[in-house]
Tab-separated table of C-alpha atoms and ligand atoms in Angstrom:
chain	number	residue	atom	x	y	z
A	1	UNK	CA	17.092	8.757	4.505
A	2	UNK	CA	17.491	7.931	0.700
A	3	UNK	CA	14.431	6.034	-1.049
A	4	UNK	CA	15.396	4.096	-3.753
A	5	UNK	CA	12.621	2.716	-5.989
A	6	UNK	CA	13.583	-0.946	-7.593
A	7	UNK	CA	12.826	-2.340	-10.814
A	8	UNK	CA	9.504	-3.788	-9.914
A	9	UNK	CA	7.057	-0.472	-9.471
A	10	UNK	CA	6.433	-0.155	-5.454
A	11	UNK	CA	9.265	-1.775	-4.486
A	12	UNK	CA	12.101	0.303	-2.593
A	13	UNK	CA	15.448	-0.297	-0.983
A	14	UNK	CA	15.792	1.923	2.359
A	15	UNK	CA	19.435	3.902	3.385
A	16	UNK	CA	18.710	5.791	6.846
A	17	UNK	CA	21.431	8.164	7.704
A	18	UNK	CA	23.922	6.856	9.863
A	19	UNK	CA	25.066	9.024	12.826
A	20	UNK	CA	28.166	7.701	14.422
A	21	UNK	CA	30.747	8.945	17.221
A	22	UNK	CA	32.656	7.596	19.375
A	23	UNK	CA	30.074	5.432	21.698
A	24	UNK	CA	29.038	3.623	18.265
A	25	UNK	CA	25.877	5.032	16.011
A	26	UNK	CA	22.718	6.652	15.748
A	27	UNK	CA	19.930	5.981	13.227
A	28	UNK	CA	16.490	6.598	12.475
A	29	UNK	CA	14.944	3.844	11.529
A	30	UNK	CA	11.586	4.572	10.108
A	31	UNK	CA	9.750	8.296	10.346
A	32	UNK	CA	6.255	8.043	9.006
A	33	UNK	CA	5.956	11.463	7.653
A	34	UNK	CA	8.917	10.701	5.232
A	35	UNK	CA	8.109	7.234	4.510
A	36	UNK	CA	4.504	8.443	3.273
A	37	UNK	CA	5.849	10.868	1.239
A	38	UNK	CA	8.140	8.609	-0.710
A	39	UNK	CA	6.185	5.714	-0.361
A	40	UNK	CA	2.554	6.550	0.253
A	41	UNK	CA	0.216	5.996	3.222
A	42	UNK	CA	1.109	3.050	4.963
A	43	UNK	CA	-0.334	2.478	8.250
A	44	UNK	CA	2.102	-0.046	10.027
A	45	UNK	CA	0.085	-2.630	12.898
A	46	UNK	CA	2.168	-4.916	13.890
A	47	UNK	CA	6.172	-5.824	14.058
A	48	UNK	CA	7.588	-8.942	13.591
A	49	UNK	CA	11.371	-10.167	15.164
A	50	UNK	CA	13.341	-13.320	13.668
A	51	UNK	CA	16.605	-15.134	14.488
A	52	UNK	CA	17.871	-17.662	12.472
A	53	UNK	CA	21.092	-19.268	11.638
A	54	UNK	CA	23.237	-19.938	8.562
A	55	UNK	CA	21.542	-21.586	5.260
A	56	UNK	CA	17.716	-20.809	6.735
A	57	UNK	CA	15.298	-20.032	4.213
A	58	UNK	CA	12.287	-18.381	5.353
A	59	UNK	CA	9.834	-18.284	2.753
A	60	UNK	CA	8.138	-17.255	0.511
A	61	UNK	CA	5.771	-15.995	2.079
A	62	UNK	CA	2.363	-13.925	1.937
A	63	UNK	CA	-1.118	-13.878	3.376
A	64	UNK	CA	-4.176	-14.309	0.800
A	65	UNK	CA	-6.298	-11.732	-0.456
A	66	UNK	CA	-7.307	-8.740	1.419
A	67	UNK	CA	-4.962	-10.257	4.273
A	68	UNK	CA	-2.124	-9.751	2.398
A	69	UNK	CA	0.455	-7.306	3.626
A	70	UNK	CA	3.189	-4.653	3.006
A	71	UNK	CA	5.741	-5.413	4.907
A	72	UNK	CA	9.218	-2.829	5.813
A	73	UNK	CA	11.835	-5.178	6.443
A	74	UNK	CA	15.447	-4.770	7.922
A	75	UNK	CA	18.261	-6.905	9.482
A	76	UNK	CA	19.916	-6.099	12.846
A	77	UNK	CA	22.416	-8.258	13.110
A	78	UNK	CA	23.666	-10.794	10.327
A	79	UNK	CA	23.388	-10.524	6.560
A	80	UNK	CA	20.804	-11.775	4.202
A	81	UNK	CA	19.662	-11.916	0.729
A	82	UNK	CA	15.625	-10.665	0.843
A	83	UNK	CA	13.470	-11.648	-1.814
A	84	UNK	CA	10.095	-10.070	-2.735
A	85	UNK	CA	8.315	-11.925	-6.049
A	86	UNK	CA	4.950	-9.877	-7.446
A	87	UNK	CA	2.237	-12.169	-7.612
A	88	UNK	CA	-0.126	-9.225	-8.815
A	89	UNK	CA	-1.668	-11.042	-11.742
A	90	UNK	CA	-2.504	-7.593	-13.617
A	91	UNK	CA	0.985	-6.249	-13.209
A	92	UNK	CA	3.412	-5.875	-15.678
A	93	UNK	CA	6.247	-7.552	-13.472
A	94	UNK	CA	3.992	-10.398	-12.234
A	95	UNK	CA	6.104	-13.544	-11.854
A	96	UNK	CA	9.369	-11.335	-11.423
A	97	UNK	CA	11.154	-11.239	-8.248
A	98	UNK	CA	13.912	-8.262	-6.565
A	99	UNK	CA	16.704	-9.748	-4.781
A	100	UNK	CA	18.504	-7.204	-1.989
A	101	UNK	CA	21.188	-8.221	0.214
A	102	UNK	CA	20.142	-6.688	3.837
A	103	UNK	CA	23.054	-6.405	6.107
A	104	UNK	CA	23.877	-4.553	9.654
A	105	UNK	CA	26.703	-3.123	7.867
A	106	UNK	CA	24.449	-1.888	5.317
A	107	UNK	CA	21.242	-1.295	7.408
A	108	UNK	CA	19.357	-1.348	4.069
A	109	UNK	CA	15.597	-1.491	4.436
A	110	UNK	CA	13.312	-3.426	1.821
A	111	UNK	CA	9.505	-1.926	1.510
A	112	UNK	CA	7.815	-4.652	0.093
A	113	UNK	CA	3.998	-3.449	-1.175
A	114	UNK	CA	0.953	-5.797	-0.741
A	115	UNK	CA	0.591	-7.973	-3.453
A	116	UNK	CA	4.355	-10.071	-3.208
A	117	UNK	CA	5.165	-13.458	-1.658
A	118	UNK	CA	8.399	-12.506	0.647
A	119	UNK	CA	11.284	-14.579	1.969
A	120	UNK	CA	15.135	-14.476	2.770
A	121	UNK	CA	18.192	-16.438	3.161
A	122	UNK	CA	20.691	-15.944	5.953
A	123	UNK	CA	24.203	-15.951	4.882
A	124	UNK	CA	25.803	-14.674	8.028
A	125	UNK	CA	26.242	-17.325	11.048
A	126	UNK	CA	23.094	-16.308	12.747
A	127	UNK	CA	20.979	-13.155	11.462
A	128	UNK	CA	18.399	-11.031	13.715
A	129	UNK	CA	15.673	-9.801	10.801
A	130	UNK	CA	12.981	-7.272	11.809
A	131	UNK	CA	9.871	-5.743	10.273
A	132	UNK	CA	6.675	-3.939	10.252
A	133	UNK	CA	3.512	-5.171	8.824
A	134	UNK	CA	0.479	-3.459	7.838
A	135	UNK	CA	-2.107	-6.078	8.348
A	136	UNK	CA	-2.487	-8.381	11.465
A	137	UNK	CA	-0.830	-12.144	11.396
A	138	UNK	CA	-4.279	-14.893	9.686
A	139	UNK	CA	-2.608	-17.807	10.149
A	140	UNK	CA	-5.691	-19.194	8.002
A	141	UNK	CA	-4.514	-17.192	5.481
A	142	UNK	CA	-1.096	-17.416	4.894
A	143	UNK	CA	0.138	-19.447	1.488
A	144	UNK	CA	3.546	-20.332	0.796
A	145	UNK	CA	5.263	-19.971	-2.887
A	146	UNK	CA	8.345	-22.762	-3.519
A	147	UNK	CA	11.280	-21.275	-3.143
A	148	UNK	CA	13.324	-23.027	-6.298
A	149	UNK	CA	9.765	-22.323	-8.046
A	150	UNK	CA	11.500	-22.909	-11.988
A	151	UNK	CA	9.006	-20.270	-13.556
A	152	UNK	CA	10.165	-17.515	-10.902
A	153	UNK	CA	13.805	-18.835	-11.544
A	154	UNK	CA	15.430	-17.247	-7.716
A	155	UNK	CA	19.174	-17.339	-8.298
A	156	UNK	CA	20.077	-18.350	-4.477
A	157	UNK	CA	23.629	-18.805	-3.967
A	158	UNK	CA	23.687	-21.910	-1.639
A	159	UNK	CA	22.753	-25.080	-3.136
A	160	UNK	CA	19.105	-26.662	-1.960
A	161	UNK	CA	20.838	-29.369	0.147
A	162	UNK	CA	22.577	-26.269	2.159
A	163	UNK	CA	19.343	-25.257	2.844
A	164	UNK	CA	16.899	-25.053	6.064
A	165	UNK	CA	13.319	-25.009	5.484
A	166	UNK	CA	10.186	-25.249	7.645
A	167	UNK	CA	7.874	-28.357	6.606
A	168	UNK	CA	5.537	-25.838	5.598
A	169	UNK	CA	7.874	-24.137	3.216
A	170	UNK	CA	9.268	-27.639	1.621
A	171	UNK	CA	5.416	-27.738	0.810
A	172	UNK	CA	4.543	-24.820	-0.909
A	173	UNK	CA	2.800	-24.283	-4.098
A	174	UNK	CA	3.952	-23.307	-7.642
A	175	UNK	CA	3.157	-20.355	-9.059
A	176	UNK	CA	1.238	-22.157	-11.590
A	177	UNK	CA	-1.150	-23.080	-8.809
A	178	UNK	CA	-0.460	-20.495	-6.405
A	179	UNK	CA	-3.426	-18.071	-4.870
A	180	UNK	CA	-2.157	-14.822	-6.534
A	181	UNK	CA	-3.759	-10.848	-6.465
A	182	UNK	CA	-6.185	-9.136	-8.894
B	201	LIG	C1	4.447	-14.676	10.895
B	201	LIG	C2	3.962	-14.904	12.297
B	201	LIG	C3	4.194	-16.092	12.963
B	201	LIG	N1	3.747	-16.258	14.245
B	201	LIG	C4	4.041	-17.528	14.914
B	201	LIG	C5	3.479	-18.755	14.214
B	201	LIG	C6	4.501	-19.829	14.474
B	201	LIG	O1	4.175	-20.512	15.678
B	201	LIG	C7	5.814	-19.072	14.684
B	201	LIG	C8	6.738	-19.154	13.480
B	201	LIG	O2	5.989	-18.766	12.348
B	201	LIG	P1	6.589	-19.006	10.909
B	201	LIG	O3	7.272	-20.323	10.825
B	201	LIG	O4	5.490	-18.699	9.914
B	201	LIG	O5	7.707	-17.844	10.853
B	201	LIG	P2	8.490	-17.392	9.543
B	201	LIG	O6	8.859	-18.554	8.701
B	201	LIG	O7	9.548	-16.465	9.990
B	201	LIG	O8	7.380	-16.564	8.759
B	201	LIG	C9	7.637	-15.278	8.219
B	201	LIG	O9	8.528	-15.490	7.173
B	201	LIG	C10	8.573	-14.566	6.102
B	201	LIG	C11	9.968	-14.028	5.999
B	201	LIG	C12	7.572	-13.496	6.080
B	201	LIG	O10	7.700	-12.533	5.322
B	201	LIG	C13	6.356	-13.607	6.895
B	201	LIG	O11	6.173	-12.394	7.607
B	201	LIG	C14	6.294	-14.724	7.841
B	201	LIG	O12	5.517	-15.737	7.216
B	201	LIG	O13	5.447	-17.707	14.903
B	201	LIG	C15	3.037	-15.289	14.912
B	201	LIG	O14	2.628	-15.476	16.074
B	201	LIG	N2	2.773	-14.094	14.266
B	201	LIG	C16	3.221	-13.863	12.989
B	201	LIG	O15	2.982	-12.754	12.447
């Protein structure tokens, strides 16, 4: 399993080990003792599945405060461009997002710390996307950043009118206005 830490601190792209023969492939997905050391302590609650289809944008999302959460996130079937934008106000990358194209040809993982609004487009015909949380779903808590926010400046490849959004994401807030981290 190879941990590769990106260019915002915290932030790491995933490569299990792939173990194939001739029924298909083997892979460990997530071991906690190795993910600890590499990562730190993370105590994973709760997994999340998704299915979408081609030109959905979920996102960006991110739950408030001490509800916020740290999320390991992979895709099973499909491929997808993940974004993760810090919205730590006292780091030095705050405002500055890390784009990673998660595939099931890649089986990249994304380890996205507390702290980041999170979302990803689906550039396959359907995609299956999976992850692990470290806080609980609060509903009342969740915030949405916009997507095409200009002052984040997300270089999606399909154009807006390609796009599928949830009401709640076509009505997010700017980072300007946004409820961001100490
Ligand atoms: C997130 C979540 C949702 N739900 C229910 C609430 C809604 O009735 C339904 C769909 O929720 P939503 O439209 O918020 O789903 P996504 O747009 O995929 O939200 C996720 O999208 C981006 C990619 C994220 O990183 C977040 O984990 C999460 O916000 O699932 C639950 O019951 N538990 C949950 O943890």
């Amino acid at each position: 399993m190879k941990f590769t830490e990106q260019e915002i601190q915290g932030v790491f792209v995933i490569e299990p080990q792939k173990f194939g023969d001739a029924r298909g492939y083997f892979m460990e997905t997530y071991r906690k003792e190795i993910f600890d050391r590499y990562v730190g302590e993370i105590n994973f609650v709760q997994d999340n599945q998704s299915h979408s289809t081609y030109g959905v944008l979920r996102g960006l999302h991110y739950q408030k405060g001490n509800y916020s959460q740290a999320k390991l996130v992979r895709v099973l079937n499909g491929r997808v461009l993940d974004v993760a934008v810090d919205l730590r106000k006292t780091s030095p990358t705050f405002g500055k997002y890390v784009m990673v194209e998660l595939s099931e040809e890649n089986n990249k993982q994304l380890f996205i710390p507390r702290g980041f609004a999170h979302g990803f487009l689906v550039l396959s015909d359907t995609a299956t996307f999976a992850y692990k949380v470290d806080n609980v779903y609060a509903p009342d808590q969740e915030a949405t950043l916009m997507y095409d926010d200009p002052s984040v400046g997300i270089k999606w490849p399909l154009a807006a009118e390609k796009l599928l959004l949830s009401a709640k994401d076509l009505n997010g807030k700017y980072l300007a206005d946004a409820d961001c981290f100490e």
